Amino acid sequence: MYACATEGPFPAQCVAASVESRWPWSVVLGRVDSRPRPQGTATEPDERLVIDTSDSTGESRSPADATVAELGEFAVIDRAVSGRDQPDTTLLGPGDDAAVVRATDGRVVVSSDMLVQGRHFRLDWSAPEQIGRKAVAQNGADIASMGAWPTAFLVSLGCPPDTPVAVLDALTDGIWSEAEGLGAGVVGGDTVQSDQIVLSITVLGDLRGRDAVLRSTAGAGDQVAVAGRLGWSAAGLAVLAAGLDGHAEVVAAHRVPEPPYGSGPVAAEAGATSMTDVSDGLLADLGHICAASGVRMDLDPAALEPDQVLRAAADELGDDADAWVLTGGEDHALAATFPPGVELPDGWRRIGVVLNDTDVRGGASAAVGAGVLVGGRERTGAAGWESFGRNRSR
Ligand SMILES: Nc1ncnc2c1ncn2[C@@H]1O[C@H](COP(=O)(O)OP(=O)(O)OP(=O)(O)O)[C@@H](O)[C@H]1O
Ligand SMILES: Cc1ncc(C[n+]2csc(CCOP(=O)(O)O)c2C)c(N)n1
Ligand SMILES: [Mg+2]
């Protein structure tokens, strides 16, 4: 299905063979009618969309072989939303000016995160389907880290006009399949032209009657624990950046993180006192908890030993597996604090303790990662990823 072009904006595995060449044929949009359907649940692909994709020889081509500009905004949107299932919480899905989503407990958890081509993904490193999954996963992890379940996603997409429709189809498939795996709907979004692919996702979540678990409520003496993988995404990124073959597990982890979504609500139920997801790096993200809660933590190096998979990649690259565990972002593991003496729920492992300090200076002005000690010591160097480069580790 995918051809390996080496140049142009859609290289390698991302370009459908049929869109590799220029267009010898014309795509003529006949009648495009994307009126909203009375709906909320499944819709069928729009049969009213008539596309004449025959070339001069009369040979017929699929719309998937066109570019976004050739198909047009509304046909592109129609391809992204038609024929998809919605969960019961979606009362009105895509098609109107806004969606309507059921919020049973009277509150909605809401968050958003974006992926920018070149900055967060490369089309020669990840297939569009993987990028779609990753965008949904990182948003779903933010909801899990509040102790909630994702219910609905809104997908705002910017892309260049020459983006192959096949790329958007695959991106859409990734988005919908990750959302579906969470029992959540894709209920709307926006599609605009931009110089590169930008994917901004907003997620809604349901606390199911529980209080949200905040960053600001860790207490002295609490246990520090994590659920999920640490350092795998950073290792995968390093493997891709070095152009190394092999190490498929970490490369896969970089392309599509697997946040332990269910561990968020489970932690909330077990009485977690604070929680966050690890997007920028363990030290950086625990540092946000320290700053918000006005506490310091001490992590146990023995509990943060890189596993064999990381060691193998680090050995071959001459890289630092400890740094991947401590400062590597994008695994979207969950990190939380639990009261002393509470038995950690399944999936959680203890990695340290909140110190019994008093008078700890926190707040937004604290340096990233400040307050997080490893083996009793402040670690030097970057604590994780920062969007505008300060303290950036890679
Ligand atoms: N431009 C903005 N306007 C309003 N609030 C913002 C803006 N950017 C970020 N925030 C808010 O600031 C807080 C921290 O944002 P940040 O993006 O660091 O967290 P995150 O999404 O959990 O991490 P990451 O983006 O690394 O996954 C969040 O509450 C977020 O909603
Ligand atoms: C091509 C490419 N280069 C570098 C990275 C690494 N990276 C980008 S953003 C981020 C953390 C979260 O950032 P944000 O706060 O912007 O969400 C990390 C670790 C990548 N994924 N792809
Ligand atoms: Mg964010």
Tab-separated table of C-alpha atoms and ligand atoms in Angstrom:
chain	number	residue	atom	x	y	z
A	1	MET	CA	0.000	0.000	0.000
A	2	TYR	CA	2.758	2.453	0.904
A	3	ALA	CA	5.647	3.293	-1.380
A	4	CYS	CA	9.076	4.375	-0.230
A	5	ALA	CA	9.619	7.800	-1.714
A	6	THR	CA	12.694	9.421	-0.216
A	7	GLU	CA	11.992	13.072	-0.996
A	8	GLY	CA	9.120	15.494	-0.670
A	9	PRO	CA	6.857	16.272	2.222
A	10	PHE	CA	5.366	12.779	2.458
A	11	PRO	CA	8.313	10.420	2.376
A	12	ALA	CA	8.815	6.770	3.118
A	13	GLN	CA	6.036	4.624	4.443
A	14	CYS	CA	3.514	7.424	4.434
A	15	VAL	CA	2.891	7.794	0.740
A	16	ALA	CA	0.419	5.572	-1.000
A	17	ALA	CA	1.967	4.228	-4.169
A	18	SER	CA	-0.702	5.851	-6.281
A	19	VAL	CA	-0.085	9.357	-4.980
A	20	GLU	CA	3.640	9.234	-5.539
A	21	SER	CA	3.491	10.584	-9.052
A	22	ARG	CA	1.855	13.781	-10.247
A	23	TRP	CA	-1.761	13.678	-11.226
A	24	PRO	CA	-2.313	12.719	-14.877
A	25	TRP	CA	-6.001	12.707	-14.267
A	26	SER	CA	-8.508	15.159	-12.950
A	27	VAL	CA	-10.544	14.834	-9.848
A	28	VAL	CA	-13.832	16.554	-10.414
A	29	LEU	CA	-16.076	17.028	-7.494
A	30	GLY	CA	-19.583	16.580	-8.632
A	31	ARG	CA	-22.116	17.250	-5.958
A	32	VAL	CA	-20.807	17.404	-2.413
A	33	ASP	CA	-23.480	17.390	0.201
A	34	SER	CA	-22.169	17.106	3.711
A	35	ARG	CA	-25.302	18.263	5.497
A	36	PRO	CA	-25.450	17.070	9.073
A	37	ARG	CA	-27.368	13.893	9.485
A	38	PRO	CA	-29.857	13.384	12.250
A	39	GLN	CA	-27.599	11.174	14.248
A	40	GLY	CA	-25.531	10.406	17.251
A	41	THR	CA	-24.570	6.883	16.395
A	42	ALA	CA	-23.143	5.211	13.328
A	43	THR	CA	-23.317	6.838	9.918
A	44	GLU	CA	-22.651	5.320	6.546
A	45	PRO	CA	-20.166	6.782	4.066
A	46	ASP	CA	-21.921	9.574	2.228
A	47	GLU	CA	-23.389	8.107	-0.929
A	48	ARG	CA	-24.359	11.599	-2.057
A	49	LEU	CA	-20.690	12.413	-2.566
A	50	VAL	CA	-20.076	12.006	-6.281
A	51	ILE	CA	-16.469	12.063	-7.368
A	52	ASP	CA	-15.465	11.602	-10.977
A	53	THR	CA	-11.914	10.407	-10.804
A	54	SER	CA	-11.590	9.014	-14.291
A	55	ASP	CA	-8.482	9.986	-16.262
A	56	SER	CA	-8.190	10.615	-19.983
A	57	THR	CA	-8.200	6.879	-20.617
A	58	GLY	CA	-11.439	6.570	-18.695
A	59	GLU	CA	-9.729	4.603	-15.966
A	60	SER	CA	-11.374	5.167	-12.620
A	61	ARG	CA	-9.402	6.197	-9.524
A	62	SER	CA	-10.283	6.145	-5.881
A	63	PRO	CA	-10.682	9.410	-3.915
A	64	ALA	CA	-8.001	8.011	-1.614
A	65	ASP	CA	-5.569	8.661	-4.458
A	66	ALA	CA	-6.326	12.388	-4.495
A	67	THR	CA	-4.836	15.233	-2.497
A	68	VAL	CA	-6.766	17.115	0.152
A	69	ALA	CA	-7.054	20.145	-2.163
A	70	GLU	CA	-8.441	18.011	-4.969
A	71	LEU	CA	-11.060	16.484	-2.734
A	72	GLY	CA	-12.029	19.695	-0.903
A	73	GLU	CA	-12.613	20.485	2.765
A	74	PHE	CA	-16.099	19.052	3.153
A	75	ALA	CA	-15.395	15.810	1.359
A	76	VAL	CA	-12.282	15.416	3.502
A	77	ILE	CA	-14.330	15.954	6.662
A	78	ASP	CA	-16.933	13.523	5.412
A	79	ARG	CA	-14.283	10.843	4.941
A	80	ALA	CA	-13.059	11.493	8.482
A	81	VAL	CA	-16.415	11.087	10.189
A	82	SER	CA	-18.716	8.901	8.094
A	83	GLY	CA	-19.340	5.295	8.909
A	84	ARG	CA	-17.872	5.459	12.407
A	85	ASP	CA	-19.458	4.192	15.597
A	86	GLN	CA	-20.126	6.450	18.552
A	87	PRO	CA	-20.541	5.407	22.179
A	88	ASP	CA	-23.740	6.100	24.150
A	89	THR	CA	-22.228	9.258	25.625
A	90	THR	CA	-22.261	10.906	22.186
A	91	LEU	CA	-25.728	12.420	21.903
A	92	LEU	CA	-24.864	14.402	18.785
A	93	GLY	CA	-21.691	13.649	16.854
A	94	PRO	CA	-19.888	15.503	14.059
A	95	GLY	CA	-21.910	17.480	11.515
A	96	ASP	CA	-23.510	20.384	13.355
A	97	ASP	CA	-22.004	23.570	14.797
A	98	ALA	CA	-21.182	21.721	17.990
A	99	ALA	CA	-21.528	18.254	19.444
A	100	VAL	CA	-23.585	17.203	22.447
A	101	VAL	CA	-22.003	14.791	24.902
A	102	ARG	CA	-23.594	13.214	27.959
A	103	ALA	CA	-21.910	14.199	31.247
A	104	THR	CA	-23.572	12.106	33.868
A	105	ASP	CA	-21.925	13.392	37.014
A	106	GLY	CA	-22.472	17.103	36.376
A	107	ARG	CA	-18.791	17.888	35.777
A	108	VAL	CA	-16.589	17.536	32.702
A	109	VAL	CA	-12.823	17.024	32.761
A	110	VAL	CA	-11.297	18.721	29.740
A	111	SER	CA	-7.781	19.003	28.359
A	112	SER	CA	-5.997	19.550	25.072
A	113	ASP	CA	-2.624	18.776	23.543
A	114	MET	CA	-1.184	19.136	20.102
A	115	LEU	CA	1.288	17.446	17.779
A	116	VAL	CA	3.248	19.478	15.241
A	117	GLN	CA	5.017	17.878	12.297
A	118	GLY	CA	8.794	18.032	12.688
A	119	ARG	CA	8.481	18.907	16.343
A	120	HIS	CA	6.491	15.961	17.693
A	121	PHE	CA	6.592	13.529	14.799
A	122	ARG	CA	8.218	12.943	11.441
A	123	LEU	CA	6.467	11.261	8.571
A	124	ASP	CA	9.582	9.246	7.787
A	125	TRP	CA	9.679	7.949	11.377
A	126	SER	CA	6.016	7.245	11.989
A	127	ALA	CA	3.116	6.181	9.801
A	128	PRO	CA	0.076	8.509	9.858
A	129	GLU	CA	-2.006	5.854	11.614
A	130	GLN	CA	0.550	5.811	14.453
A	131	ILE	CA	0.569	9.602	14.680
A	132	GLY	CA	-3.222	9.609	15.020
A	133	ARG	CA	-3.067	7.023	17.781
A	134	LYS	CA	-0.336	8.934	19.597
A	135	ALA	CA	-2.291	12.194	19.497
A	136	VAL	CA	-5.311	10.520	21.074
A	137	ALA	CA	-3.206	8.554	23.569
A	138	GLN	CA	-1.413	11.601	24.946
A	139	ASN	CA	-4.722	13.354	25.467
A	140	GLY	CA	-6.325	10.274	26.994
A	141	ALA	CA	-3.405	10.060	29.432
A	142	ASP	CA	-4.098	13.592	30.676
A	143	ILE	CA	-7.657	12.530	31.535
A	144	ALA	CA	-6.478	9.294	33.181
A	145	SER	CA	-4.044	11.290	35.306
A	146	MET	CA	-6.963	13.222	36.791
A	147	GLY	CA	-8.498	9.872	37.789
A	148	ALA	CA	-11.084	10.078	35.014
A	149	TRP	CA	-12.146	8.197	31.869
A	150	PRO	CA	-12.038	9.842	28.417
A	151	THR	CA	-15.487	10.162	26.867
A	152	ALA	CA	-15.016	12.277	23.750
A	153	PHE	CA	-12.298	13.711	21.526
A	154	LEU	CA	-12.369	16.788	19.275
A	155	VAL	CA	-9.814	16.689	16.483
A	156	SER	CA	-8.472	19.876	14.929
A	157	LEU	CA	-6.274	19.257	11.952
A	158	GLY	CA	-4.155	21.567	9.834
A	159	CYS	CA	-2.472	20.213	6.717
A	160	PRO	CA	-0.913	21.399	3.446
A	161	PRO	CA	-3.162	21.277	0.367
A	162	ASP	CA	-1.002	18.638	-1.299
A	163	THR	CA	-1.442	16.209	1.576
A	164	PRO	CA	-2.540	12.882	0.083
A	165	VAL	CA	-6.017	11.895	1.163
A	166	ALA	CA	-4.510	8.472	1.926
A	167	VAL	CA	-2.407	10.124	4.636
A	168	LEU	CA	-5.459	11.721	6.245
A	169	ASP	CA	-7.412	8.468	5.957
A	170	ALA	CA	-4.686	6.656	7.881
A	171	LEU	CA	-4.395	9.456	10.441
A	172	THR	CA	-8.155	9.301	10.934
A	173	ASP	CA	-8.081	5.516	11.315
A	174	GLY	CA	-5.457	5.845	14.051
A	175	ILE	CA	-7.452	8.524	15.860
A	176	TRP	CA	-10.696	6.587	15.766
A	177	SER	CA	-9.211	3.247	16.711
A	178	GLU	CA	-7.407	4.603	19.790
A	179	ALA	CA	-10.566	6.501	20.822
A	180	GLU	CA	-12.697	3.425	20.244
A	181	GLY	CA	-10.351	1.356	22.406
A	182	LEU	CA	-11.109	3.809	25.201
A	183	GLY	CA	-14.850	3.603	24.640
A	184	ALA	CA	-14.779	7.280	23.668
A	185	GLY	CA	-16.218	9.051	20.655
A	186	VAL	CA	-14.708	11.477	18.183
A	187	VAL	CA	-17.401	14.120	18.269
A	188	GLY	CA	-16.052	17.002	16.211
A	189	GLY	CA	-13.082	19.146	15.325
A	190	ASP	CA	-11.863	21.491	12.634
A	191	THR	CA	-9.980	21.081	9.363
A	192	VAL	CA	-7.857	23.924	8.011
A	193	GLN	CA	-4.958	24.539	5.650
A	194	SER	CA	-1.505	24.955	7.187
A	195	ASP	CA	2.117	24.735	6.101
A	196	GLN	CA	2.688	21.446	7.867
A	197	ILE	CA	0.542	18.853	9.586
A	198	VAL	CA	-0.697	20.013	12.980
A	199	LEU	CA	-3.001	17.890	15.082
A	200	SER	CA	-4.632	19.533	18.072
A	201	ILE	CA	-6.890	17.330	20.128
A	202	THR	CA	-9.267	18.234	22.906
A	203	VAL	CA	-10.539	15.514	25.187
A	204	LEU	CA	-13.471	15.384	27.562
A	205	GLY	CA	-13.544	13.018	30.506
A	206	ASP	CA	-15.838	11.661	33.180
A	207	LEU	CA	-14.857	11.445	36.862
A	208	ARG	CA	-17.692	8.975	37.511
A	209	GLY	CA	-18.523	10.603	40.827
A	210	ARG	CA	-14.999	10.776	42.251
A	211	ASP	CA	-12.929	13.855	43.041
A	212	ALA	CA	-10.255	14.792	40.531
A	213	VAL	CA	-6.698	13.942	41.586
A	214	LEU	CA	-4.646	17.143	41.362
A	215	ARG	CA	-0.942	17.954	41.133
A	216	SER	CA	-1.144	20.242	44.143
A	217	THR	CA	-2.148	17.871	46.929
A	218	ALA	CA	0.830	15.564	47.569
A	219	GLY	CA	1.551	15.278	51.290
A	220	ALA	CA	4.687	14.793	53.382
A	221	GLY	CA	5.492	11.113	53.884
A	222	ASP	CA	3.440	9.967	50.867
A	223	GLN	CA	4.683	7.110	48.720
A	224	VAL	CA	5.703	8.045	45.160
A	225	ALA	CA	4.674	5.455	42.558
A	226	VAL	CA	4.434	4.941	38.810
A	227	ALA	CA	2.316	2.842	36.465
A	228	GLY	CA	3.506	2.148	32.945
A	229	ARG	CA	6.777	2.279	31.072
A	230	LEU	CA	9.555	4.824	31.557
A	231	GLY	CA	12.238	5.659	29.030
A	232	TRP	CA	11.004	3.484	26.180
A	233	SER	CA	9.791	6.335	23.988
A	234	ALA	CA	13.040	8.269	24.483
A	235	ALA	CA	15.001	5.148	23.586
A	236	GLY	CA	12.907	4.688	20.439
A	237	LEU	CA	13.450	8.312	19.489
A	238	ALA	CA	17.215	7.881	19.920
A	239	VAL	CA	17.168	4.727	17.773
A	240	LEU	CA	15.223	6.520	15.012
A	241	ALA	CA	17.431	9.613	15.199
A	242	ALA	CA	20.548	7.454	14.862
A	243	GLY	CA	19.047	5.601	11.899
A	244	LEU	CA	19.656	2.324	13.701
A	245	ASP	CA	17.928	-0.899	12.687
A	246	GLY	CA	16.261	-3.173	15.210
A	247	HIS	CA	15.101	-2.335	18.744
A	248	ALA	CA	11.563	-2.694	17.458
A	249	GLU	CA	9.963	-2.596	20.914
A	250	VAL	CA	11.242	0.855	21.850
A	251	VAL	CA	10.674	2.238	18.372
A	252	ALA	CA	7.067	1.006	18.564
A	253	ALA	CA	6.754	2.607	22.018
A	254	HIS	CA	7.920	5.914	20.603
A	255	ARG	CA	5.529	5.748	17.680
A	256	VAL	CA	2.507	4.765	19.752
A	257	PRO	CA	2.659	5.173	23.524
A	258	GLU	CA	0.583	2.821	25.631
A	259	PRO	CA	-0.580	4.836	28.622
A	260	PRO	CA	-1.941	2.666	31.425
A	261	TYR	CA	-5.275	4.481	31.177
A	262	GLY	CA	-7.125	2.306	33.684
A	263	SER	CA	-4.460	2.873	36.335
A	264	GLY	CA	-5.592	6.495	36.707
A	265	PRO	CA	-9.113	5.839	37.996
A	266	VAL	CA	-7.761	2.853	39.965
A	267	ALA	CA	-5.259	5.145	41.723
A	268	ALA	CA	-7.999	7.683	42.444
A	269	GLU	CA	-10.103	4.931	43.968
A	270	ALA	CA	-7.147	3.821	46.119
A	271	GLY	CA	-6.778	7.344	47.537
A	272	ALA	CA	-3.949	8.797	45.415
A	273	THR	CA	-3.112	12.243	46.790
A	274	SER	CA	-1.660	13.642	43.545
A	275	MET	CA	-1.153	12.416	40.005
A	276	THR	CA	0.223	13.421	36.600
A	277	ASP	CA	1.184	11.720	33.369
A	278	VAL	CA	4.812	11.555	32.305
A	279	SER	CA	4.907	13.535	29.078
A	280	ASP	CA	8.064	15.610	29.503
A	281	GLY	CA	10.137	13.242	31.658
A	282	LEU	CA	9.759	11.658	35.115
A	283	LEU	CA	11.854	14.258	36.966
A	284	ALA	CA	10.204	17.145	35.144
A	285	ASP	CA	6.674	15.875	35.694
A	286	LEU	CA	7.208	14.894	39.340
A	287	GLY	CA	8.807	18.323	39.655
A	288	HIS	CA	5.451	19.827	38.626
A	289	ILE	CA	3.826	17.937	41.510
A	290	CYS	CA	6.553	19.152	43.907
A	291	ALA	CA	6.154	22.749	42.763
A	292	ALA	CA	2.359	22.641	42.926
A	293	SER	CA	2.276	20.835	46.300
A	294	GLY	CA	5.198	22.634	47.917
A	295	VAL	CA	7.028	19.385	48.675
A	296	ARG	CA	10.255	17.577	47.792
A	297	MET	CA	10.617	13.923	46.894
A	298	ASP	CA	13.398	11.387	47.062
A	299	LEU	CA	13.401	8.661	44.412
A	300	ASP	CA	15.043	5.278	44.931
A	301	PRO	CA	17.582	4.595	42.131
A	302	ALA	CA	17.146	0.845	42.610
A	303	ALA	CA	13.462	1.174	41.695
A	304	LEU	CA	14.363	3.038	38.528
A	305	GLU	CA	16.905	0.657	37.055
A	306	PRO	CA	16.574	0.561	33.244
A	307	ASP	CA	15.313	-2.793	32.006
A	308	GLN	CA	17.175	-5.038	29.591
A	309	VAL	CA	15.393	-3.632	26.545
A	310	LEU	CA	16.645	-0.132	27.350
A	311	ARG	CA	20.122	-1.343	28.232
A	312	ALA	CA	20.482	-3.130	24.900
A	313	ALA	CA	19.547	0.021	22.965
A	314	ALA	CA	21.747	2.266	25.128
A	315	ASP	CA	24.739	-0.067	24.768
A	316	GLU	CA	24.504	-0.057	20.986
A	317	LEU	CA	24.005	3.708	20.806
A	318	GLY	CA	26.503	4.608	23.501
A	319	ASP	CA	23.624	6.443	25.156
A	320	ASP	CA	22.500	6.747	28.787
A	321	ALA	CA	19.617	4.415	29.701
A	322	ASP	CA	19.307	5.988	33.177
A	323	ALA	CA	18.693	9.357	31.567
A	324	TRP	CA	15.961	7.857	29.376
A	325	VAL	CA	14.172	6.536	32.481
A	326	LEU	CA	14.543	9.740	34.472
A	327	THR	CA	14.112	12.402	31.807
A	328	GLY	CA	12.632	10.742	28.709
A	329	GLY	CA	9.182	12.020	27.804
A	330	GLU	CA	6.233	10.748	25.797
A	331	ASP	CA	5.715	7.349	27.420
A	332	HIS	CA	2.682	8.773	29.199
A	333	ALA	CA	3.186	6.557	32.208
A	334	LEU	CA	1.272	7.784	35.251
A	335	ALA	CA	3.074	9.063	38.342
A	336	ALA	CA	1.244	9.560	41.612
A	337	THR	CA	1.558	9.878	45.349
A	338	PHE	CA	-0.316	7.687	47.812
A	339	PRO	CA	-0.682	8.104	51.578
A	340	PRO	CA	1.902	6.197	53.635
A	341	GLY	CA	0.674	2.707	54.494
A	342	VAL	CA	-1.812	2.488	51.605
A	343	GLU	CA	-1.351	-0.705	49.609
A	344	LEU	CA	-0.541	0.291	46.034
A	345	PRO	CA	-3.145	-0.908	43.556
A	346	ASP	CA	-2.341	-3.377	40.773
A	347	GLY	CA	-0.115	-1.924	38.094
A	348	TRP	CA	1.571	0.573	40.425
A	349	ARG	CA	5.116	0.276	41.759
A	350	ARG	CA	6.784	2.305	44.469
A	351	ILE	CA	9.722	4.480	43.351
A	352	GLY	CA	10.224	6.877	46.240
A	353	VAL	CA	8.828	8.989	49.028
A	354	VAL	CA	7.654	12.554	49.616
A	355	LEU	CA	10.061	14.085	52.128
A	356	ASN	CA	8.958	15.436	55.472
A	357	ASP	CA	10.403	18.871	54.698
A	358	THR	CA	8.681	21.988	55.806
A	359	ASP	CA	8.811	25.396	54.166
A	360	VAL	CA	9.584	24.132	50.668
A	361	ARG	CA	9.427	26.826	48.044
A	362	GLY	CA	7.258	25.708	45.129
A	363	GLY	CA	5.188	27.518	42.527
A	364	ALA	CA	5.595	28.128	38.818
A	365	SER	CA	8.956	29.884	39.210
A	366	ALA	CA	10.659	26.719	40.500
A	367	ALA	CA	13.175	25.241	38.013
A	368	VAL	CA	11.895	22.226	36.074
A	369	GLY	CA	12.538	19.109	38.134
A	370	ALA	CA	13.449	21.097	41.246
A	371	GLY	CA	12.580	19.281	44.447
A	372	VAL	CA	13.000	15.793	42.984
A	373	LEU	CA	16.029	14.057	44.461
A	374	VAL	CA	17.409	10.738	43.267
A	375	GLY	CA	19.116	8.718	45.982
A	376	GLY	CA	19.108	11.783	48.219
A	377	ARG	CA	20.762	14.030	45.647
A	378	GLU	CA	19.567	16.728	43.264
A	379	ARG	CA	20.363	15.392	39.774
A	380	THR	CA	22.281	17.777	37.528
A	381	GLY	CA	21.373	18.328	33.881
A	382	ALA	CA	18.011	18.474	32.165
A	383	ALA	CA	14.968	17.072	33.973
A	384	GLY	CA	13.055	16.519	30.773
A	385	TRP	CA	11.631	18.113	27.691
A	386	GLU	CA	10.688	21.777	27.503
A	387	SER	CA	8.786	23.225	24.579
A	388	PHE	CA	10.982	26.289	24.134
A	389	GLY	CA	14.318	24.634	24.684
A	390	ARG	CA	15.322	25.665	28.236
A	391	ASN	CA	16.781	22.590	29.976
A	392	ARG	CA	16.096	20.506	26.900
A	393	SER	CA	17.784	17.166	27.062
A	394	ARG	CA	17.764	16.335	23.376
B	1	LIG	N1	-1.960	28.566	25.851
B	1	LIG	C1	-2.534	28.144	26.987
B	1	LIG	N2	-3.624	28.766	27.477
B	1	LIG	C2	-4.192	28.341	28.627
B	1	LIG	N3	-3.745	27.314	29.360
B	1	LIG	C3	-2.660	26.658	28.912
B	1	LIG	C4	-2.011	27.027	27.702
B	1	LIG	N4	-0.979	26.186	27.513
B	1	LIG	C5	-0.991	25.319	28.552
B	1	LIG	N5	-1.997	25.599	29.405
B	1	LIG	C6	-2.302	24.915	30.648
B	1	LIG	O1	-1.132	24.844	31.451
B	1	LIG	C7	-1.041	23.601	32.159
B	1	LIG	C8	0.264	22.899	31.849
B	1	LIG	O2	0.309	22.593	30.468
B	1	LIG	P1	1.260	21.482	29.882
B	1	LIG	O3	1.061	21.475	28.407
B	1	LIG	O4	2.622	21.676	30.409
B	1	LIG	O5	0.696	20.161	30.563
B	1	LIG	P2	0.433	18.770	29.886
B	1	LIG	O6	-0.473	18.964	28.722
B	1	LIG	O7	-0.008	17.858	30.975
B	1	LIG	O8	1.876	18.337	29.404
B	1	LIG	P3	2.358	17.964	27.897
B	1	LIG	O9	1.861	19.038	26.975
B	1	LIG	O10	3.840	17.923	28.010
B	1	LIG	O11	1.709	16.636	27.623
B	1	LIG	C9	-2.270	22.806	31.765
B	1	LIG	O12	-3.253	22.996	32.751
B	1	LIG	C10	-2.721	23.471	30.454
B	1	LIG	O13	-4.119	23.363	30.241
B	2	LIG	C1	10.645	14.473	15.501
B	2	LIG	C2	10.655	14.433	16.998
B	2	LIG	N1	11.651	15.045	17.673
B	2	LIG	C3	11.650	15.052	19.031
B	2	LIG	C4	10.644	14.421	19.722
B	2	LIG	C5	10.669	14.389	21.238
B	2	LIG	N2	9.649	15.230	21.873
B	2	LIG	C6	8.908	16.121	21.239
B	2	LIG	S1	7.789	16.838	22.264
B	2	LIG	C7	8.303	15.934	23.602
B	2	LIG	C8	7.709	16.045	24.989
B	2	LIG	C9	6.352	16.676	25.071
B	2	LIG	O1	6.386	17.944	24.476
B	2	LIG	P1	5.208	19.029	24.505
B	2	LIG	O2	5.324	19.697	25.845
B	2	LIG	O3	5.511	19.917	23.345
B	2	LIG	O4	3.909	18.298	24.369
B	2	LIG	C10	9.339	15.103	23.230
B	2	LIG	C11	10.056	14.172	24.145
B	2	LIG	C12	9.623	13.801	18.965
B	2	LIG	N3	8.573	13.190	19.535
B	2	LIG	N4	9.656	13.815	17.615
B	3	MG	MG	0.086	20.155	27.066
